[in-house]
Short mmCIF file of C-alpha atoms in Angstrom, two decimals:
data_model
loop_
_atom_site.label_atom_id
_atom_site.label_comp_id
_atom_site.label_asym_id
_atom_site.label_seq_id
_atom_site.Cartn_x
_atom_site.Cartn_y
_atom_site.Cartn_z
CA UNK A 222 -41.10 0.02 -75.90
CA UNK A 223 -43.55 -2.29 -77.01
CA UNK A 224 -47.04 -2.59 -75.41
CA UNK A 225 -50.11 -4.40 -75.58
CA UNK A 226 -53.69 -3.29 -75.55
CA UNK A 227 -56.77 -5.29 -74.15
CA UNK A 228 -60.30 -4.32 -74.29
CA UNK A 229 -63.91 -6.13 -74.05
CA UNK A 230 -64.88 -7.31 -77.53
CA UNK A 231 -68.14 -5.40 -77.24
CA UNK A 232 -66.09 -2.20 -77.53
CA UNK A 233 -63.82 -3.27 -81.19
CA UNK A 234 -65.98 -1.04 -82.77
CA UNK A 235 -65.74 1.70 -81.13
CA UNK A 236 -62.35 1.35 -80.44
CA UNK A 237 -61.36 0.51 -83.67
CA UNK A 238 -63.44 3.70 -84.90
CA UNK A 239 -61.90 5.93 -82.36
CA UNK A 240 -58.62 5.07 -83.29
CA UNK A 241 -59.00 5.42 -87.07
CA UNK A 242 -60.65 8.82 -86.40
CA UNK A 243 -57.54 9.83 -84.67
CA UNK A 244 -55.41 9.42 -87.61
CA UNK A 245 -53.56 5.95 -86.36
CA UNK A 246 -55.52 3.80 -89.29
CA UNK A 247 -58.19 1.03 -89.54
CA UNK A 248 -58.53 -1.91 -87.26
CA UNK A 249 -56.19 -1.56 -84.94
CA UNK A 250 -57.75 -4.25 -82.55
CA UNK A 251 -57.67 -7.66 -84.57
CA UNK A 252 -56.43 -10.25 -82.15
CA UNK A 253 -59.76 -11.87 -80.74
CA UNK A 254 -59.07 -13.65 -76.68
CA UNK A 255 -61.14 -16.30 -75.94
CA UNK A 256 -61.38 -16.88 -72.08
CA UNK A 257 -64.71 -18.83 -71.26
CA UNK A 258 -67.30 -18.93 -73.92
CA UNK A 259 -67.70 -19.97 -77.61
CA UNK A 260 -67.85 -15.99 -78.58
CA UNK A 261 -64.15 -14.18 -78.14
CA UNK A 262 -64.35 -11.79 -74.67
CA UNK A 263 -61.19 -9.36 -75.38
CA UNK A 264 -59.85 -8.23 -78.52
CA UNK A 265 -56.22 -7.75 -78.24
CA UNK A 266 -54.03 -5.08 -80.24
CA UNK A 267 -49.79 -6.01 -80.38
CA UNK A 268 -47.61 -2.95 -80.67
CA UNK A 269 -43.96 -3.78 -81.17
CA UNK A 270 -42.48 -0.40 -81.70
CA UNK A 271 -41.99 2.76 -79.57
CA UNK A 272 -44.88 5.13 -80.40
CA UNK A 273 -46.00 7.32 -77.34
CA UNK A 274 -48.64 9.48 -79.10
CA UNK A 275 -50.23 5.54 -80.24
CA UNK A 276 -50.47 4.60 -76.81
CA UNK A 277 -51.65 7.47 -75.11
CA UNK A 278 -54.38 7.24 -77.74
CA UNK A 279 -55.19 3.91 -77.04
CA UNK A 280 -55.10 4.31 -72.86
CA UNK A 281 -57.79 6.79 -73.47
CA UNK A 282 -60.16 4.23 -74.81
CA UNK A 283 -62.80 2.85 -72.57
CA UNK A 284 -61.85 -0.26 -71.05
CA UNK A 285 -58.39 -0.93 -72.30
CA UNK A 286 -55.66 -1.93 -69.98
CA UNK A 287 -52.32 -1.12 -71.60
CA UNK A 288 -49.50 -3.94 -70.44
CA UNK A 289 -45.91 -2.48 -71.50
CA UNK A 290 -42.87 -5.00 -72.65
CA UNK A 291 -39.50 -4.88 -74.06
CA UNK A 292 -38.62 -3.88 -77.59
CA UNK A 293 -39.48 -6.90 -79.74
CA UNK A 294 -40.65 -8.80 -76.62
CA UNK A 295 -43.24 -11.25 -77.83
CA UNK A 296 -45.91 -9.74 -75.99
CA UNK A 297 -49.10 -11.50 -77.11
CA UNK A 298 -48.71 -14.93 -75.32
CA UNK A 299 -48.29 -12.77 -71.77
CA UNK A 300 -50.93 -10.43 -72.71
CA UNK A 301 -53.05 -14.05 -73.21
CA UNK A 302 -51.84 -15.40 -69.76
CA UNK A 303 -52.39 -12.32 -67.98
CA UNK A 304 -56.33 -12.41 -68.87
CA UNK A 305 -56.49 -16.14 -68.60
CA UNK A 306 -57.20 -16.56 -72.21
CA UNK A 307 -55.82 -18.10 -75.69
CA UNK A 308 -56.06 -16.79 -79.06
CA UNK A 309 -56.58 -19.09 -82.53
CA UNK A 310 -52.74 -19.83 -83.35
CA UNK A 311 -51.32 -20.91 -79.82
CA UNK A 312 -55.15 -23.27 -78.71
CA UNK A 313 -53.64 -26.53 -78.44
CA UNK A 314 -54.99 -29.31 -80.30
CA UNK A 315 -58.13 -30.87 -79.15
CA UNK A 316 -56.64 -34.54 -78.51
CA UNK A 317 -56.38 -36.75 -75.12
CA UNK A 318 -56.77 -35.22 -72.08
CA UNK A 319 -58.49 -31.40 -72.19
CA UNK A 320 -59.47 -28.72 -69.16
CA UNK A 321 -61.46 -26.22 -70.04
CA UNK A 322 -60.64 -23.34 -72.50
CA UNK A 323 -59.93 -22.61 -76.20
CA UNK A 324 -58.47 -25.63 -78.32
CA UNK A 325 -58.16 -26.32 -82.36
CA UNK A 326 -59.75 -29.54 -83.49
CA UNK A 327 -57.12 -32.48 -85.41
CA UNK A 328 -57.93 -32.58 -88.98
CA UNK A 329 -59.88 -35.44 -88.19
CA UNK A 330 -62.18 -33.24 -86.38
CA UNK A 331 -62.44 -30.91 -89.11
CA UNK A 332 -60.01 -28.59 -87.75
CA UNK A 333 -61.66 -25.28 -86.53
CA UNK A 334 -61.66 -24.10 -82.74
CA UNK A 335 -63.55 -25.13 -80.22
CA UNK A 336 -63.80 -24.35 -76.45
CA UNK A 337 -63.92 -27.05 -73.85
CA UNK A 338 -66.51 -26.57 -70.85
CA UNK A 339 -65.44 -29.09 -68.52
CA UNK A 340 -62.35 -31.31 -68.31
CA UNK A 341 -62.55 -34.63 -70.12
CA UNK A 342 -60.34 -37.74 -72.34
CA UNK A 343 -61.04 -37.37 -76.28
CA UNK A 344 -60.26 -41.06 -76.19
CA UNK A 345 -62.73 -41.67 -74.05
CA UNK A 346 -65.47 -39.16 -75.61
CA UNK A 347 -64.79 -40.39 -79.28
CA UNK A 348 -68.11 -38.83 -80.52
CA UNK A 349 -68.15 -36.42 -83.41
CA UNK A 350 -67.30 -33.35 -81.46
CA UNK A 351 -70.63 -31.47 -82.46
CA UNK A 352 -72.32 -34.35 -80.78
CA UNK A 353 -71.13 -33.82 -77.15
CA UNK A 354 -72.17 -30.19 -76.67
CA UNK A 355 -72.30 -30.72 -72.51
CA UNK A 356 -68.11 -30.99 -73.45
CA UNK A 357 -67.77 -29.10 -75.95
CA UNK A 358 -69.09 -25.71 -78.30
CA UNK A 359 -68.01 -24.82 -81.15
CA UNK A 360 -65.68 -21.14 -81.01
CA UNK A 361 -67.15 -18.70 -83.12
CA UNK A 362 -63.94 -17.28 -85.17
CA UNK A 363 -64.85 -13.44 -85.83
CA UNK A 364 -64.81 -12.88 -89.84
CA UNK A 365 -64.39 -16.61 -90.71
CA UNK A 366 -66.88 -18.63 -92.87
CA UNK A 367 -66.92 -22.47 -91.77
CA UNK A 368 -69.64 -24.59 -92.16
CA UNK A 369 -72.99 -24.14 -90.15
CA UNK A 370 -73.21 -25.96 -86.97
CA UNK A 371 -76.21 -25.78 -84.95
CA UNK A 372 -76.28 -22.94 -81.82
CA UNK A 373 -77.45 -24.16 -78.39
CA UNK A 374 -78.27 -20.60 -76.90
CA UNK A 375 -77.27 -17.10 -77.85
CA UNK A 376 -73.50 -17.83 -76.36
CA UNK A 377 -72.63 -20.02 -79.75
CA UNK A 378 -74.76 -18.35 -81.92
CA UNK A 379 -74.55 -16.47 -85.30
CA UNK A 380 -75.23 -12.80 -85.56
CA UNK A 381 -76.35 -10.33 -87.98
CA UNK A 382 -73.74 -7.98 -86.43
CA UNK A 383 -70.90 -9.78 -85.29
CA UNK A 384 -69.86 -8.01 -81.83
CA UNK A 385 -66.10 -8.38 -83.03
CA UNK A 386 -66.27 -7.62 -87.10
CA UNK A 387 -69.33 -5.14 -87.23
CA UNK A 388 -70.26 -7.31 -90.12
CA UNK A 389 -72.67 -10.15 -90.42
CA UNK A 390 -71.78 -13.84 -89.79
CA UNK A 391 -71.32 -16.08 -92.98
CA UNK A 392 -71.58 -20.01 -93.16
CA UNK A 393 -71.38 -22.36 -95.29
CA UNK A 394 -74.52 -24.98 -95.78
CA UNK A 395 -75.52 -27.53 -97.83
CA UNK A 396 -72.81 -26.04 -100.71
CA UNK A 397 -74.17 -22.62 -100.10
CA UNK A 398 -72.84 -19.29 -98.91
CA UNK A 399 -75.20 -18.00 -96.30
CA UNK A 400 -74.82 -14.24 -94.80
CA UNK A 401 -77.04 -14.09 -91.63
CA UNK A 402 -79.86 -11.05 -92.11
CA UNK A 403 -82.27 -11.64 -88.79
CA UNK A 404 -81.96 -8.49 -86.93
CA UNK A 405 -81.60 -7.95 -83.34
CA UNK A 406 -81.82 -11.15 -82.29
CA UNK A 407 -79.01 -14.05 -81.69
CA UNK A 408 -79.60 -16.28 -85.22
CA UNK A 409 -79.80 -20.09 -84.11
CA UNK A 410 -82.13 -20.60 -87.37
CA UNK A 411 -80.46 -23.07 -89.46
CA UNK A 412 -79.50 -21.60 -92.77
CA UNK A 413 -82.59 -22.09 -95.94
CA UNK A 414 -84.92 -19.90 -93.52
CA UNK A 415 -86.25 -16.77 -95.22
CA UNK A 416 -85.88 -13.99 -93.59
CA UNK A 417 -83.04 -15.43 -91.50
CA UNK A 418 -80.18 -16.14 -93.92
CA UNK A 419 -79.53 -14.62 -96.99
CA UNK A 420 -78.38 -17.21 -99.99
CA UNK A 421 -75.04 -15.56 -101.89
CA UNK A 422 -74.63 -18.24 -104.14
CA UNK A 423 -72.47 -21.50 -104.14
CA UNK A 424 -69.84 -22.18 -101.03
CA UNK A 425 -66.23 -20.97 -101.87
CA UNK B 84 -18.45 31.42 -93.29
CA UNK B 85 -14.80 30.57 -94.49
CA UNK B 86 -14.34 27.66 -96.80
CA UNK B 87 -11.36 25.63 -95.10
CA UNK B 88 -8.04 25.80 -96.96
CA UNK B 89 -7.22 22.98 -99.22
CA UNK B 90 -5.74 19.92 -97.45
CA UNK B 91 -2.64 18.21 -99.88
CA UNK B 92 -4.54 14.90 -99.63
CA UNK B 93 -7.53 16.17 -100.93
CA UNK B 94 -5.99 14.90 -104.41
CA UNK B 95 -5.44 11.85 -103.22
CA UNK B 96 -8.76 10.90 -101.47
CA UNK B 97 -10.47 11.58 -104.73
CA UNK B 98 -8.48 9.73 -106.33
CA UNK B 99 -8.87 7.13 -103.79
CA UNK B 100 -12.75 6.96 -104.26
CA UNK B 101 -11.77 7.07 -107.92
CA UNK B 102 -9.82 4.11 -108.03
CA UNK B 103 -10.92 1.91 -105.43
CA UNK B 104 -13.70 -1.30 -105.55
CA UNK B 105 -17.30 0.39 -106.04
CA UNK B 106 -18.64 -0.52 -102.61
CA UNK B 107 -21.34 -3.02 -103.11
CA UNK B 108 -24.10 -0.49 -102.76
CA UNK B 109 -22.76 0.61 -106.43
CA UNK B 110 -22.43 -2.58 -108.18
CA UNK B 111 -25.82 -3.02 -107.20
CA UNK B 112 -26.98 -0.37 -108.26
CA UNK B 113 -24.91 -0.39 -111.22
CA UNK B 114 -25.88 -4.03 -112.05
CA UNK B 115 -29.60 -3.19 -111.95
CA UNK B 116 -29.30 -0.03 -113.80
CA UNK B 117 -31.85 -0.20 -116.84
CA UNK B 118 -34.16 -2.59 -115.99
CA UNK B 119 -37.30 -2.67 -113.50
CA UNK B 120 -36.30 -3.46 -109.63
CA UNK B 121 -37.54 -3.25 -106.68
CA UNK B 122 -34.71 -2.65 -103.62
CA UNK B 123 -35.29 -2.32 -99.91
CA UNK B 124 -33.01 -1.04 -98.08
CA UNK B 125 -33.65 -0.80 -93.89
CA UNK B 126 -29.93 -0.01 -93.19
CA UNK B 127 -30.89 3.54 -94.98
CA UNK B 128 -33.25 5.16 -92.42
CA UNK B 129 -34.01 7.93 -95.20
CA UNK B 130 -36.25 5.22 -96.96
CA UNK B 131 -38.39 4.89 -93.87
CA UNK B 132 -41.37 6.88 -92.46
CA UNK B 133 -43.24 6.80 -88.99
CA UNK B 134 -46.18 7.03 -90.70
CA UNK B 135 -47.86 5.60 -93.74
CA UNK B 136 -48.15 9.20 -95.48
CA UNK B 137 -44.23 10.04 -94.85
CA UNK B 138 -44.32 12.45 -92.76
CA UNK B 139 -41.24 11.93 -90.31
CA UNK B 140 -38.54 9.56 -91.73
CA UNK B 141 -37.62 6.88 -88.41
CA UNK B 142 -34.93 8.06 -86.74
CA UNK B 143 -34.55 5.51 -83.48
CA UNK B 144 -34.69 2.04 -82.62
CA UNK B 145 -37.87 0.72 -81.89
CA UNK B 146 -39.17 3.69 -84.36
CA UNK B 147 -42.24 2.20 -85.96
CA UNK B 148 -42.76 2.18 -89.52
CA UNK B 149 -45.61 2.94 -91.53
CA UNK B 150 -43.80 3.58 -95.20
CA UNK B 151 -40.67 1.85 -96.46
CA UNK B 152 -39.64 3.04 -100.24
CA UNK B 153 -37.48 1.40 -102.93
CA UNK B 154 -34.19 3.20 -103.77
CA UNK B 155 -32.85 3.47 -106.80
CA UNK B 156 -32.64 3.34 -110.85
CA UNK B 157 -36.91 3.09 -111.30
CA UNK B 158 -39.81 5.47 -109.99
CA UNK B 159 -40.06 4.72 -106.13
CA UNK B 160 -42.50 2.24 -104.84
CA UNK B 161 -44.35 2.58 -101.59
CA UNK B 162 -45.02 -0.09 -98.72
CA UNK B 163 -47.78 0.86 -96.65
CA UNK B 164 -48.95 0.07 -93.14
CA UNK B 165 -51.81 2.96 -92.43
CA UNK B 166 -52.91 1.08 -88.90
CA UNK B 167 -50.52 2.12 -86.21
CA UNK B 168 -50.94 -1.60 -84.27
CA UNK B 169 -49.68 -3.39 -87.33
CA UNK B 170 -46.44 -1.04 -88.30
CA UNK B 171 -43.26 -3.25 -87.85
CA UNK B 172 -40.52 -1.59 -85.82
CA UNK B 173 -37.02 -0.42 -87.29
CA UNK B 174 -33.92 -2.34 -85.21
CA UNK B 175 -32.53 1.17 -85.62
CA UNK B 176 -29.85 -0.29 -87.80
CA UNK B 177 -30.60 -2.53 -90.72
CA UNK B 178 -34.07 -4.45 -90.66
CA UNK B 179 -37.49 -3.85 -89.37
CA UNK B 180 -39.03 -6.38 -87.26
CA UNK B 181 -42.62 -8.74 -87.10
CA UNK B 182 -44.27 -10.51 -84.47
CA UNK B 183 -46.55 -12.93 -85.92
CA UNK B 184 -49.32 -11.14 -84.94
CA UNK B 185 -50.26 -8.80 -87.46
CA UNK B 186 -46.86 -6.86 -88.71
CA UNK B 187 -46.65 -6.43 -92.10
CA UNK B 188 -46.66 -3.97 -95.22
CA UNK B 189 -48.41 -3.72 -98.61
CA UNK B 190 -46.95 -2.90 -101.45
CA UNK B 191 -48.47 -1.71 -104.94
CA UNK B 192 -51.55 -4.06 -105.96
CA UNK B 193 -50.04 -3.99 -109.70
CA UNK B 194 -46.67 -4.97 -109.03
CA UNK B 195 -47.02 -8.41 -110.55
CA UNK B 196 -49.87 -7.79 -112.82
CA UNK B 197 -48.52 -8.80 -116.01
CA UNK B 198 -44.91 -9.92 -115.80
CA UNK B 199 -42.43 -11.93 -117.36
CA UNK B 200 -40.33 -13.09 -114.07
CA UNK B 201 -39.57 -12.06 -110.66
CA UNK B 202 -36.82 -12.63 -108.70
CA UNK B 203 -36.25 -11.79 -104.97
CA UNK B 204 -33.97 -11.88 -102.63
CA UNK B 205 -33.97 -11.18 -99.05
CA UNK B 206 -31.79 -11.72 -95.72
CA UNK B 207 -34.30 -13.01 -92.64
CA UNK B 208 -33.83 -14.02 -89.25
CA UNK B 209 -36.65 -15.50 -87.63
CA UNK B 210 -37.09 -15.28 -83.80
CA UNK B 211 -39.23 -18.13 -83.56
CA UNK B 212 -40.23 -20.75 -86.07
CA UNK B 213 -42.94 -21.63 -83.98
CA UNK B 214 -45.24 -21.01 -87.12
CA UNK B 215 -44.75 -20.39 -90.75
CA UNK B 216 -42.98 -16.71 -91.52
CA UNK B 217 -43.95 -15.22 -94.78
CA UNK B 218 -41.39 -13.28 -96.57
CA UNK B 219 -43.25 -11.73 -99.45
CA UNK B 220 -46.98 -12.67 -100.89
CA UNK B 221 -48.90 -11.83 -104.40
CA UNK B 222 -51.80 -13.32 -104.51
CA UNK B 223 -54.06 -13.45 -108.13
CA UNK B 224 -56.10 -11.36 -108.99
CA UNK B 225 -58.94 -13.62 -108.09
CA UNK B 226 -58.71 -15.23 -105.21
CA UNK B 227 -56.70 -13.91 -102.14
CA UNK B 228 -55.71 -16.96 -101.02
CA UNK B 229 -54.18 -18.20 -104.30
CA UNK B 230 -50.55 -17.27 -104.29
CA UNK B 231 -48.72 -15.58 -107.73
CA UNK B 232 -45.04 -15.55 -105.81
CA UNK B 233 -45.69 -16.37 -102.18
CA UNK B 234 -42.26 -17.23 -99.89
CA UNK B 235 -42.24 -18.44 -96.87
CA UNK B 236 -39.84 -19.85 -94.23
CA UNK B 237 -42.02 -22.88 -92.91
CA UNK B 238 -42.29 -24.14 -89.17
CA UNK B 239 -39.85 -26.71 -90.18
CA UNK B 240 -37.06 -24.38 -91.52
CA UNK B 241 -37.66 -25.67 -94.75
CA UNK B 242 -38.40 -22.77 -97.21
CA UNK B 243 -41.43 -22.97 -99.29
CA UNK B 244 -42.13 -20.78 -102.73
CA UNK B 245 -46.00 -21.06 -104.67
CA UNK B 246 -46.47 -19.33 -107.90
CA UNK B 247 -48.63 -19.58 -110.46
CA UNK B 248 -49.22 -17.68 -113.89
CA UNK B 249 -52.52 -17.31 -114.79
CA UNK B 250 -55.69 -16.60 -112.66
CA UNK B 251 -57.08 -19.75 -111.77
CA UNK B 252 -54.41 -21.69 -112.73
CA UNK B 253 -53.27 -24.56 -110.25
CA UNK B 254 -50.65 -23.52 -108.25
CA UNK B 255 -47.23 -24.47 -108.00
CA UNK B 256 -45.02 -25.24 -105.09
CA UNK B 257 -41.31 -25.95 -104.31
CA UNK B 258 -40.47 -26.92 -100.57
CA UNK B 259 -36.79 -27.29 -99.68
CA UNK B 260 -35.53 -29.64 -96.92
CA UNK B 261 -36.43 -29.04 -93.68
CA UNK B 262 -33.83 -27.53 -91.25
CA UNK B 263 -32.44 -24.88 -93.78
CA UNK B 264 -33.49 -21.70 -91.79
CA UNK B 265 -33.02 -22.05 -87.80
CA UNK B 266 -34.71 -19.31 -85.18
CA UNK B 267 -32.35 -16.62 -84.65
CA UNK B 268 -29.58 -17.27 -87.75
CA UNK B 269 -29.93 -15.02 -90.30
CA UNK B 270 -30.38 -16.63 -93.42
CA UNK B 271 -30.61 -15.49 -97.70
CA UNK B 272 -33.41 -16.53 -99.10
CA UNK B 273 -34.18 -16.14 -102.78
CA UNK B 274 -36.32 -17.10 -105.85
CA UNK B 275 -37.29 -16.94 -109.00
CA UNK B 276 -40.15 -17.49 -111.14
CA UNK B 277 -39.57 -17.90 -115.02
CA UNK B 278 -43.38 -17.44 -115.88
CA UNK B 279 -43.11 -16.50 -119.22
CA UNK B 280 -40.67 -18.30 -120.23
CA UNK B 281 -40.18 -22.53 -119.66
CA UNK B 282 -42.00 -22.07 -116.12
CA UNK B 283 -38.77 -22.40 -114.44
CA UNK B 284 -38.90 -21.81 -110.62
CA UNK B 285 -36.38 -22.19 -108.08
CA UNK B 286 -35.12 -21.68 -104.87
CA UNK B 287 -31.72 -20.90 -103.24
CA UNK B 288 -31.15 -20.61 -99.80
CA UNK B 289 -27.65 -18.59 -98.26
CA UNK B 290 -26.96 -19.06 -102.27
CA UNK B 291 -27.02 -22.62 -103.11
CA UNK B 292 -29.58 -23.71 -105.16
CA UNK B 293 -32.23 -25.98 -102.94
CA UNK B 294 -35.18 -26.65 -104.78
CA UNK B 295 -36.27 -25.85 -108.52
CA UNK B 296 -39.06 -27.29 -110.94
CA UNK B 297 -41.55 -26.50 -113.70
CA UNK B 298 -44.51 -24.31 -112.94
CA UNK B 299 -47.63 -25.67 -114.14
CA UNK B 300 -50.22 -23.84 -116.80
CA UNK B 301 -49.17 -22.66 -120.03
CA UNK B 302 -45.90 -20.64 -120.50
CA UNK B 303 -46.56 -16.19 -120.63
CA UNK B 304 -46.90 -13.29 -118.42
CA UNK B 305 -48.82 -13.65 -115.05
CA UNK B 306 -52.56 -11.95 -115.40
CA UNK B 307 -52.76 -9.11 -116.04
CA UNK B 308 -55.17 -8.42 -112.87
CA UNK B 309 -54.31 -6.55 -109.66
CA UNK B 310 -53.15 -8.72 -107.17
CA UNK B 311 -56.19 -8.91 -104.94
CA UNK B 312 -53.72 -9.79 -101.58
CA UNK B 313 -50.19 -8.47 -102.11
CA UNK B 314 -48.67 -8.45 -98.77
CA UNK B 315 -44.49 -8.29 -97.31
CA UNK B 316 -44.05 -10.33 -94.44
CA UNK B 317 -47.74 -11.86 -94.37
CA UNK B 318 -49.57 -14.23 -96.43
CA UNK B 319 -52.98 -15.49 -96.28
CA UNK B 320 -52.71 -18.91 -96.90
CA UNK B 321 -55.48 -21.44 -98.38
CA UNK B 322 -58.36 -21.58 -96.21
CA UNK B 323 -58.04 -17.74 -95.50
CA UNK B 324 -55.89 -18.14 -92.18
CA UNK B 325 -52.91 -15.30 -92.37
CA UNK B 326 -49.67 -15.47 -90.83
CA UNK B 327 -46.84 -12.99 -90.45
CA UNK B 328 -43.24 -13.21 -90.09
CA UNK B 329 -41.60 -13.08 -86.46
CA UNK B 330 -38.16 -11.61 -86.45
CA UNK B 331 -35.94 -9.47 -88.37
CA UNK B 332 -35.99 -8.92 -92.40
CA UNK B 333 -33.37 -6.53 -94.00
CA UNK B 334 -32.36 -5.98 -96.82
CA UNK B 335 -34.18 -6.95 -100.09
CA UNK B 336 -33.60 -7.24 -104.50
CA UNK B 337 -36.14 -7.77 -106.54
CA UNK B 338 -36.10 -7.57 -110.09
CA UNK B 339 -38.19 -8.41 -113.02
CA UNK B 340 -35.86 -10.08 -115.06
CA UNK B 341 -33.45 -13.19 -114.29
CA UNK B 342 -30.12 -12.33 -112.79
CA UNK B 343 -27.27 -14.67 -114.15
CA UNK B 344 -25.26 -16.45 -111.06
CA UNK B 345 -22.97 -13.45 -110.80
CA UNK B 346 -25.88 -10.64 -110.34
CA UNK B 347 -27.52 -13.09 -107.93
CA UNK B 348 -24.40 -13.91 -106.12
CA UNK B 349 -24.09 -9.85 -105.94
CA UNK B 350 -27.38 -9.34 -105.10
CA UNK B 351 -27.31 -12.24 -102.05
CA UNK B 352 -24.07 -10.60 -100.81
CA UNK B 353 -25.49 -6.80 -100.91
CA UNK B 354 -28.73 -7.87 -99.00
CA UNK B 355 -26.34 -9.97 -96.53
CA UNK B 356 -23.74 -7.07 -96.21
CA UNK B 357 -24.45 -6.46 -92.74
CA UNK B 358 -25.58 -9.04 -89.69
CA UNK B 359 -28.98 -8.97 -88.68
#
């Protein structure tokens, strides 16, 4: 049967690394959940295929609550429901009214995802969407490089090690590729800071 | 043990096999005999394996897969899937199945490093077109976004097929009509990319031609680079998103030269030989 897999973002790592020492490969956990906050809270693994010695494997790892489904059942939009949360593909677009929760921005907006803190009518709050930060925050997508938008607190900011990738956050700025080097501290420097961001040549 | 005693048909039955239609399995075979391919066959459960170092070949339904091999004619390749989560599942009887989550396979970086043309040719069936399924996906060897032979069914049933020759060279892109592949029908999809020759590329879909046109870039072999992203039933697509296909694919030819209408025709009715 098929079965999915949910566990706190903080523990991808070590999940991931448990699971690839125990022979069943790298990255296992890919799928970030976002439920309230601009960083994803659950990363989310999708197994469509009967493999017992897989699961017991993965309901051995620390926080993971294993949800069981039908062969071939799509399992990751009840998985989402069941924790209350959305993942990148199925976050409606930002546009007219929006409650709070995950949402991808029109091309107008830039694209990109972004989670809505309290309910309100894009009509109404036309501003660019970076501008109405009491609304709005930008998502953090784990592993993608999009352009640099300035962090309010440590809950939309850029990290040296990203709690879902294990790797450093990358922007672009000002045509640049920037790879965030502060350590142990949430990065809401703006990128041309030494000893902050690390310059790797021209934006992609 | 005691061999059984002849049977008087026994003549006959060979002679049967002898003279009757090669099943299509044969002509196949036979008709790609000589040349470079590249067949997948998920109705042949010997070609499978649990896990990505073949260990255990499937033997179930819902049997994950972590190796699929070609069959036949050339030295095997291998499709890979080493992390357990992202193994598509066997149907137990003829294709392997995606969610559009994260289900897909690699096959050898090199396979389009430095070729001619490539054809393929696949039976699908979507569950959902909800987003874009990818088929099959080579990207250059410098950028993994930048598609060599990249097809895809698109959200809109329309089929969509990007290739391009050189590294750095624009890409080029054929899109059919919308509506051609519905959620749930199985459908054969095929192409083929003429790179060294006029830059030919086309499209057929359930074997009528639906799209074709002239690649851009100057006419020879693609580079002769790894692919850096060379992915079945995933793509990443420009702007580094990836999607995978959601449903059932079987059956699959791919060759690196052009099948006339008759090979192809043989080719579409081999992959679509059994319903998804």
């Amino acid at each position: 049967m098929s079965f999915s897999v949910t566990i706190p973002a903080a523990n991808i790592v070590s999940a991931n690394a448990a699971l690839q020492a125990a022979g069943w490969g790298p990255n296992n956990f890919s799928v970030p959940l976002w439920t309230n906050g601009a960083l994803p809270s659950i990363a989310v693994l999708t197994h469509i295929g009967n493999d017992p010695g897989f699961r017991a494997a993965c309901v051995a790892l620390p926080g993971a609550v294993v949800r069981d489904f039908g062969f071939l059942a799509p399992s990751l939009p009840a998985t989402a429901i069941a924790v209350s949360g959305r993942w990148g593909s199925n976050a409606p677009l930002l546009q007219g009214q929006v409650t709070p929760g995950l949402y991808r921005a029109v091309p107008a907006d830039g694209r990109g995802l972004w989670m809505v803190i309290q309910a309100f009518n894009r009509a109404v709050f036309a501003n660019p969407l970076a501008d109405i930060p009491a609304l709005v925050r930008k998502a953090k997508e784990p592993g993608a490089v999009e352009p640099w938008v300035q962090p309010l607190d440590q809950f939309d900011a850029y990290f040296t090690v990203n709690a879902f990738t294990g790797q450093p956050d990358r922007v672009t700025h000002n045509g640049r590729l920037w790879r965030s080097i502060v350590a142990n501290v949430a990065n809401v420097w703006p990128p041309g800071n030494a000893g902050i961001w690390a310059d790797e040549g021209p934006a992609p | 043990m005691t061999r059984p005693a002849p049977s008087p048909f026994d003549g006959f039955r060979l002679l049967g096999r002898r003279g009757g239609a090669p099943s299509l399995s044969a002509q196949v075979q036979a008709a790609l005999l000589g040349t470079p391919d590249f067949v997948l066959d998920m109705s042949d459960r010997l070609t499978m394996w649990l896990e990505s170092t073949k260990v255990t070949q499937v033997s179930v339904a819902a049997d994950p897969v972590g190796a699929l091999r070609t069959k036949w004619n050339n030295a095997p390749f291998d499709l890979g899937q080493g992390t357990a989560a992202s193994r598509p599942a066997w149907n137990g009887v003829n294709a392997i199945a995606g969610d559009n989550v994260d289900k897909m396979m690699a096959p050898p970086a090199s396979l389009l490093q430095n070729v001619p043309v490539f054809f393929w040719s696949e039976v699908v069936k979507p569950a959902s077109l909800a987003a874009d399924n990818p088929i099959i996906s080579f990207s250059d060897g410098v950028s993994a976004t930048a598609p060599r032979f990249r097809l895809m069914v698109l959200a809109t049933g329309a089929v969509q097929f990007s290739a391009a020759r050189l590294d750095g060279e624009a890409t080029s892109t054929l899109t059919t009509a919308a509506g051609l592949v519905a959620a749930g029908v199985q459908s054969v999809v095929s192409a083929q990319a003429d790179y060294a020759g006029g830059g030919d590329y086309r499209i057929w879909v359930d074997g009528v031609l639906r799209a074709n046109g002239t690649m851009a870039g100057v006419a020879g072999n693609t580079s002769n680079t790894p692919s850096l992203r060379q992915w079945f039933m995933s793509s990443l697509l420009s702007g580094g998103a990836r999607t995978e296909f959601n449903g059932l694919v079987g059956r699959a030819v791919g060759a690196f030269t052009i099948p006339d209408a008759t090979k192809r025709a043989l080719f579409e009715a081999w992959v679509a030989e059994t319903a998804l």
